mmCIF file of C-alpha atoms in Angstrom:
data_model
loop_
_atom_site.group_PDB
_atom_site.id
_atom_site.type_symbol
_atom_site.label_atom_id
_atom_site.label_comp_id
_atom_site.label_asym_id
_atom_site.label_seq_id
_atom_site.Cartn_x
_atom_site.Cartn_y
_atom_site.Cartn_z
ATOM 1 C CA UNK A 1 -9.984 4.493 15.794
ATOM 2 C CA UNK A 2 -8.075 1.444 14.710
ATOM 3 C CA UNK A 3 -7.008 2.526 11.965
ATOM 4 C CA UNK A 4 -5.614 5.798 12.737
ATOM 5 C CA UNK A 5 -4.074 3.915 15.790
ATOM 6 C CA UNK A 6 -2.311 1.505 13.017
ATOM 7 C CA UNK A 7 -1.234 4.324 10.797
ATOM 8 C CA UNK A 8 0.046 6.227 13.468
ATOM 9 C CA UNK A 9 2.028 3.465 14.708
ATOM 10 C CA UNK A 10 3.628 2.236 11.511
ATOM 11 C CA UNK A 11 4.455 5.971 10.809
ATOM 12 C CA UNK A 12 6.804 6.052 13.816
ATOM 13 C CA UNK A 13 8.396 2.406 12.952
ATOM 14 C CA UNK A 14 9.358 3.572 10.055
ATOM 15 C CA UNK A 15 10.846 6.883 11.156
ATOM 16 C CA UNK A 16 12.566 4.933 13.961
ATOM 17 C CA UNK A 17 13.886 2.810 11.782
ATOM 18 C CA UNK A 18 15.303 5.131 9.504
ATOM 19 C CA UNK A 19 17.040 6.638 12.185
ATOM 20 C CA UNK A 20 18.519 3.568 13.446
ATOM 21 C CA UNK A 21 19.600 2.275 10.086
ATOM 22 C CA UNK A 22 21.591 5.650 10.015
ATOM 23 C CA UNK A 23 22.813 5.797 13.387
ATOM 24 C CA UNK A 24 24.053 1.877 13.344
ATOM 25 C CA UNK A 25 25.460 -0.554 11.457
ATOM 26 C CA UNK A 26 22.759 -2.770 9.954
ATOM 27 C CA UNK A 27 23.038 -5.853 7.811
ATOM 28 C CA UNK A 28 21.586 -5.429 3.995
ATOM 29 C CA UNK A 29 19.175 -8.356 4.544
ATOM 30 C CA UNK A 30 18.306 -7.126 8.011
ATOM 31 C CA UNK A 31 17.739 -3.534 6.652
ATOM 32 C CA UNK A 32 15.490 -4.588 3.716
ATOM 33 C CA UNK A 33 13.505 -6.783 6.193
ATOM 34 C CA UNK A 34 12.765 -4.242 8.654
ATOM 35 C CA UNK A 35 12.200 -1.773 6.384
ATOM 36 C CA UNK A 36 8.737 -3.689 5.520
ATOM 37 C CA UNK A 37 8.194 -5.071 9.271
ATOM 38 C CA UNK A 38 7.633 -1.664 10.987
ATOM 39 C CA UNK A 39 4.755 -1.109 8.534
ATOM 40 C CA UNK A 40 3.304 -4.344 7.677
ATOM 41 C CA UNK A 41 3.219 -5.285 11.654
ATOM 42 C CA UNK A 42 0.949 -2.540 12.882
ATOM 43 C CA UNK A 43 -0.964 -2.861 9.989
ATOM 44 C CA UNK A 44 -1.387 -6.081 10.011
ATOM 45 C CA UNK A 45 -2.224 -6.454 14.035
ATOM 46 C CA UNK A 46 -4.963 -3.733 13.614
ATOM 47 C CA UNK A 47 -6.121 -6.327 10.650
ATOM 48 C CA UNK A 48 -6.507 -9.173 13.138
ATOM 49 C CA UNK A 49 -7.552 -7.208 16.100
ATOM 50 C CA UNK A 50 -10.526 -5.609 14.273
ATOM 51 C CA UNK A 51 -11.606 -9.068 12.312
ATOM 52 C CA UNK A 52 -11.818 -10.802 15.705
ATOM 53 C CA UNK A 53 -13.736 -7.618 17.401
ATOM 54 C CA UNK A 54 -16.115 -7.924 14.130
ATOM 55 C CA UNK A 55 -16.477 -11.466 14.979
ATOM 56 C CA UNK A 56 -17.602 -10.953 18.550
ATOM 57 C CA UNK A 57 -20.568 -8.482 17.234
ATOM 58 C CA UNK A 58 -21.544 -10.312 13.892
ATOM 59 C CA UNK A 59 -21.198 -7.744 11.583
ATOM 60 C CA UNK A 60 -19.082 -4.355 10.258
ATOM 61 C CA UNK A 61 -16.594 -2.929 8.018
ATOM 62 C CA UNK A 62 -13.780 -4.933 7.412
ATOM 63 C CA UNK A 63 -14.090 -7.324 4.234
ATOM 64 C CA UNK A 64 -16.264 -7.217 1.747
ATOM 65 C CA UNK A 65 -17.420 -10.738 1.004
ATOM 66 C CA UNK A 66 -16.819 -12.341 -1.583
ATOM 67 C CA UNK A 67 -13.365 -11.032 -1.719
ATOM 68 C CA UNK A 68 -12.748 -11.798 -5.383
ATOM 69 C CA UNK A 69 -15.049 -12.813 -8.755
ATOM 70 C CA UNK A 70 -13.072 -13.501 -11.916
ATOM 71 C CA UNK A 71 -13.892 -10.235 -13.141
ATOM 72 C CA UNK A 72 -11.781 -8.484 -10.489
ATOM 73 C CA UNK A 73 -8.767 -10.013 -12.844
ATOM 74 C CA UNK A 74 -10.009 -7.653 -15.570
ATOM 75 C CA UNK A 75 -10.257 -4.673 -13.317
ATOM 76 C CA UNK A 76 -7.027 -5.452 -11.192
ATOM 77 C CA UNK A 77 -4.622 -5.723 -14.659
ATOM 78 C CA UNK A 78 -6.700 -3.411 -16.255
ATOM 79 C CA UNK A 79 -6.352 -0.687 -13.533
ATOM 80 C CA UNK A 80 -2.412 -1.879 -12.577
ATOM 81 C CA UNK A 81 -1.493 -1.022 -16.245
ATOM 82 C CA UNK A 82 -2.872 2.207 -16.800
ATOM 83 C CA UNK A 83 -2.089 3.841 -13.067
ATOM 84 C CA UNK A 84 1.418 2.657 -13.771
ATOM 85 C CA UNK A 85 1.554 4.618 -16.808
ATOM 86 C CA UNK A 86 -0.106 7.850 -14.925
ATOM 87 C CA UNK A 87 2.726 7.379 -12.442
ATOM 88 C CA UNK A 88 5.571 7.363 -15.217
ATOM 89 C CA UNK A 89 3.640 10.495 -16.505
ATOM 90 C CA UNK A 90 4.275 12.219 -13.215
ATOM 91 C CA UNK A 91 8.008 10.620 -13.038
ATOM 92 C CA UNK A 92 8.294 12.063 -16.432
ATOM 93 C CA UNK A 93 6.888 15.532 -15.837
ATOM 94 C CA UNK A 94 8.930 16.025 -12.672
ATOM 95 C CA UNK A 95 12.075 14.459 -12.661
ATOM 96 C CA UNK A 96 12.634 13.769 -16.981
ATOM 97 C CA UNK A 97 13.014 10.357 -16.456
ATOM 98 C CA UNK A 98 11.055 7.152 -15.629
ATOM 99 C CA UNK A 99 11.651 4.797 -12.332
ATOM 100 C CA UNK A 100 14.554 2.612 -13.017
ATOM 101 C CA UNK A 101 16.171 4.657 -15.694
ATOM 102 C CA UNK A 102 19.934 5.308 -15.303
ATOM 103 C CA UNK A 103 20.143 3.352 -11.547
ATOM 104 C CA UNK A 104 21.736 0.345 -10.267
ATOM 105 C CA UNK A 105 19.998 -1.494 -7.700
ATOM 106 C CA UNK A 106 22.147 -2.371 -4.539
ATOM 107 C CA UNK A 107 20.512 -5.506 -3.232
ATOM 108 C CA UNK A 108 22.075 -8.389 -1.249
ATOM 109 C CA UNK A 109 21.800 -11.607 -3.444
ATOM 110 C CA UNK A 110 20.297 -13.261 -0.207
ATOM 111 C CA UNK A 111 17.318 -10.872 0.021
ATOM 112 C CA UNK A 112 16.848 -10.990 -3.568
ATOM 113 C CA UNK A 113 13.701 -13.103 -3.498
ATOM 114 C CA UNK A 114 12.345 -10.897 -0.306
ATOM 115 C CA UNK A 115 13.574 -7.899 -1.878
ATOM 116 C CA UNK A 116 11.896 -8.332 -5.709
ATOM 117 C CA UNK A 117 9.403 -10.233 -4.945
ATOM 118 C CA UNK A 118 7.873 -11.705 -1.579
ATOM 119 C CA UNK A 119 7.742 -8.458 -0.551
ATOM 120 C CA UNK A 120 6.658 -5.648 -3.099
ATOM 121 C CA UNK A 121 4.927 -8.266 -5.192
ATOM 122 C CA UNK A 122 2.903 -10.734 -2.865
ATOM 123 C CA UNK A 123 2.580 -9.872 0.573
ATOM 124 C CA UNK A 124 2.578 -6.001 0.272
ATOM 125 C CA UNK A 125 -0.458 -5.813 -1.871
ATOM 126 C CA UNK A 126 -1.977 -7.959 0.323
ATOM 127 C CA UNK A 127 -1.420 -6.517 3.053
ATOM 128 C CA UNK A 128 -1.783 -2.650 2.190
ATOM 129 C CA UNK A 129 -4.709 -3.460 0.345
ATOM 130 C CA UNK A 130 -6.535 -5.038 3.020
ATOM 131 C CA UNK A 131 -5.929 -2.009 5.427
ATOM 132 C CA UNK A 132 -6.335 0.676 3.682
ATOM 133 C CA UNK A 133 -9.243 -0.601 1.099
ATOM 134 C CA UNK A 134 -10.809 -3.152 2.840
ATOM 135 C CA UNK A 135 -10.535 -1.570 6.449
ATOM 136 C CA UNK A 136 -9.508 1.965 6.563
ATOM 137 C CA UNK A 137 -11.532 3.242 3.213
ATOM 138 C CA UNK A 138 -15.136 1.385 4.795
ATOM 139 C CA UNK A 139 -14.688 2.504 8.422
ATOM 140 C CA UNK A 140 -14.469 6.050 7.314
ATOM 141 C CA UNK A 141 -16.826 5.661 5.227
ATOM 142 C CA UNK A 142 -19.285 4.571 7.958
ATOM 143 C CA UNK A 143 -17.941 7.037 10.831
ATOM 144 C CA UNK A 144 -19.080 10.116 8.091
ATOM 145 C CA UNK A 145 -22.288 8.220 7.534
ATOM 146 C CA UNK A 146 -23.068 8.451 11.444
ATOM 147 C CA UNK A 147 -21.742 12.332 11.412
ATOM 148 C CA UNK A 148 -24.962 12.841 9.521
ATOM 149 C CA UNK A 149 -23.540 13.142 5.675
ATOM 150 C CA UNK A 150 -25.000 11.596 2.479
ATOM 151 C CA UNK A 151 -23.771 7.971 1.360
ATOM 152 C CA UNK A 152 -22.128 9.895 -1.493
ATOM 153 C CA UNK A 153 -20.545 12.548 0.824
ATOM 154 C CA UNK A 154 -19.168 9.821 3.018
ATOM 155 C CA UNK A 155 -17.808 7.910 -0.196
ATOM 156 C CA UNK A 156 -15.946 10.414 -1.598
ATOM 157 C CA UNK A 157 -13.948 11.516 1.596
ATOM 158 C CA UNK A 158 -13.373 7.809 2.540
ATOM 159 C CA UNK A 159 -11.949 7.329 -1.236
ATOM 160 C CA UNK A 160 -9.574 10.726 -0.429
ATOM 161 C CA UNK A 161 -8.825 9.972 2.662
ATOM 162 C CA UNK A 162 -7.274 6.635 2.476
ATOM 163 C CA UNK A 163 -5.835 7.395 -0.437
ATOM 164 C CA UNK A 164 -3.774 10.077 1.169
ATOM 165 C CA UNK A 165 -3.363 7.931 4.866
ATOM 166 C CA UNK A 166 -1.845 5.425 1.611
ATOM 167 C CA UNK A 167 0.110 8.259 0.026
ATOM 168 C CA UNK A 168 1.557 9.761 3.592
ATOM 169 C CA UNK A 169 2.715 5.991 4.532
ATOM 170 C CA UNK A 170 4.875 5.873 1.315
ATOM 171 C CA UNK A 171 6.299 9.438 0.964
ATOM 172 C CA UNK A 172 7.988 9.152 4.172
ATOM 173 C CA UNK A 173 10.372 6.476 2.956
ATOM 174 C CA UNK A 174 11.073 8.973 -0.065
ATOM 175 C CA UNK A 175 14.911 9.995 0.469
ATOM 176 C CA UNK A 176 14.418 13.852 -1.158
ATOM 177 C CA UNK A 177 12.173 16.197 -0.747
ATOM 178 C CA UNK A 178 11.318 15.786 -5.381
ATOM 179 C CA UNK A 179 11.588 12.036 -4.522
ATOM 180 C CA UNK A 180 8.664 12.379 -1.801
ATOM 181 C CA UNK A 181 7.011 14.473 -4.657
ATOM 182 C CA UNK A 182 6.798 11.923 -6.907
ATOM 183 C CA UNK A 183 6.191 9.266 -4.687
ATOM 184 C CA UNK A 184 3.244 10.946 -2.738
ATOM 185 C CA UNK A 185 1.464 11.995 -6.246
ATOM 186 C CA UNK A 186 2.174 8.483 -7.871
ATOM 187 C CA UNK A 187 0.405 6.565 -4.532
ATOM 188 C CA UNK A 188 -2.395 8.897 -4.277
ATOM 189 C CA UNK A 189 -3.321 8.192 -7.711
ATOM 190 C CA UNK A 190 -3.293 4.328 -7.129
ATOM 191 C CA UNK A 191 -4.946 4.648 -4.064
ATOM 192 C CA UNK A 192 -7.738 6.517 -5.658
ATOM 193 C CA UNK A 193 -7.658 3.805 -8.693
ATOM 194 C CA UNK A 194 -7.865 0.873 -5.669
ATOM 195 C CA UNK A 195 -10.644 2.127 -3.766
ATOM 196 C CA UNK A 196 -12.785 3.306 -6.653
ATOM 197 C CA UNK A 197 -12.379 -0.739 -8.036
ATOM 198 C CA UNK A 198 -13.534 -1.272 -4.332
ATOM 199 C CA UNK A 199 -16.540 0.889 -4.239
ATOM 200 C CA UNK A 200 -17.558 -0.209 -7.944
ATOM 201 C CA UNK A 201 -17.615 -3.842 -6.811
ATOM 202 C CA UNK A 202 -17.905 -4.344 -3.647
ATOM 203 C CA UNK A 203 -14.985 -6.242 -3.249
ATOM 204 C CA UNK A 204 -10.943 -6.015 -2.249
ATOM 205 C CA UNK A 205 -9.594 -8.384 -4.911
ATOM 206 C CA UNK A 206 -9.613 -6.124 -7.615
ATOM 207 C CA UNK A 207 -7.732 -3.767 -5.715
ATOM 208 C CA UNK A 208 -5.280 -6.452 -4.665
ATOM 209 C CA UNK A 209 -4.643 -7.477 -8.384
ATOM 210 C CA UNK A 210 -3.847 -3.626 -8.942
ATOM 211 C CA UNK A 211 -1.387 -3.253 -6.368
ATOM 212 C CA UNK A 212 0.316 -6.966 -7.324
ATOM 213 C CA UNK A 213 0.541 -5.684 -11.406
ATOM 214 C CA UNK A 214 1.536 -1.868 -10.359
ATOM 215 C CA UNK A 215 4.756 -3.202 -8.022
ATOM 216 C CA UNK A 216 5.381 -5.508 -10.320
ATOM 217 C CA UNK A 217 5.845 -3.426 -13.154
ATOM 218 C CA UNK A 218 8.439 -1.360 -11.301
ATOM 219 C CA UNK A 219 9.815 -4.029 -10.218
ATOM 220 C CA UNK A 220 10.710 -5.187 -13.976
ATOM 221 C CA UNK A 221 11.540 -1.908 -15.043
ATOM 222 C CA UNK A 222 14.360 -1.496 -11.922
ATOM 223 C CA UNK A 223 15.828 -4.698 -13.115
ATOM 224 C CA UNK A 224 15.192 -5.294 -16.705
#
């Protein structure tokens, strides 16, 4: 499956990484950089591999079309606001303090623009979104359909289950074991927020507006 193939992959980038960041002396800029390649470039080669293998056969899971409707700028803000207040309930309720409170961000003034904002703001959301809500959630979706399960059976454990693939992707960058805590419980809960915009509509961009207003948020709070 592609997408278990992409997760898979990314997973051990990352961990490589991590170990290689640790092990050797890496530039800031190159660390920040890489820290977003080894996931965004097996996610995003399964992307193009399966959108040209769904060309080929006319048909399938990957997009949704149309991929956004004016109304999906309602549910996106709508749904970025409120699942970034459930996540600084669970910041709250586990650690006594919301993200950004009492820390000092480290970043290299060259990376800045990567760092706050190419990357957690634009091309993340894009990117994750697209995988794991407009790839991942349908293809599961369909492979439980074809195991013989009801179209609301299949839903629900597509919904879960990218929602946690989502969740496992981001707790492994978590530095502490209460860090990965926080981190796993805040994702799952946007994950579940994203795909339920996605199987309410029918379409990603909701989703994608989420994730863009979600990061964002954080990212005002670490800096403001």
């Amino acid at each position: 499956m592609l997408a278990a193939t992409g997760i898979v992959v990314a997973v051990l980038a990352m961990l490589a990484w991590t170990w290689l960041v640790r092990t050797v002396i890496v530039p800031a800029w190159l660390q920040a950089l890489g820290a977003y390649l080894v996931v965004w470039v097996p996610l995003g080669v399964v992307l193009i591999v399966a959108a040209r293998a769904l060309r080929r056969r006319d048909g399938g899971p990957l997009f949704a079309r149309p991929l956004f409707q004016p109304i999906d700028l309602l549910w996106g803000v709508g749904a970025g606001f409120m699942m970034r207040g459930v996540s600084a309930v669970i910041e709250l309720a586990i650690l006594g303090r919301m993200s950004g409170t009492g820390l000092q961000l480290e970043i290299d003034p060259t990376m800045a623009w990567f760092t706050l904002l190419l990357a957690p703001v634009l091309l993340g959301p894009v990117i994750e979104e697209l995988f794991f809500r407009g790839f991942t959630l349908p293809a599961l979706r369909d492979a439980t359909d074809a195991s013989g399960a009801s179209r609301t059976t299949s839903t629900v454990i597509a919904v879960l289950a990218s929602s946690a693939l989502f969740a496992l992707l981001h707790t492994l960058e978590s530095p502490s074991p209460t860090l990965a805590l926080v981190t796993g419980l805040s994702t799952f809960a946007f994950g579940l927020a994203a795909a339920l915009i996605v199987v309410f509509t029918g379409r990603i961009g909701g989703a994608i507006i989420a994730h863009i207003v979600y990061n964002a948020m954080l990212i005002l709070l670490l800096v403001l």
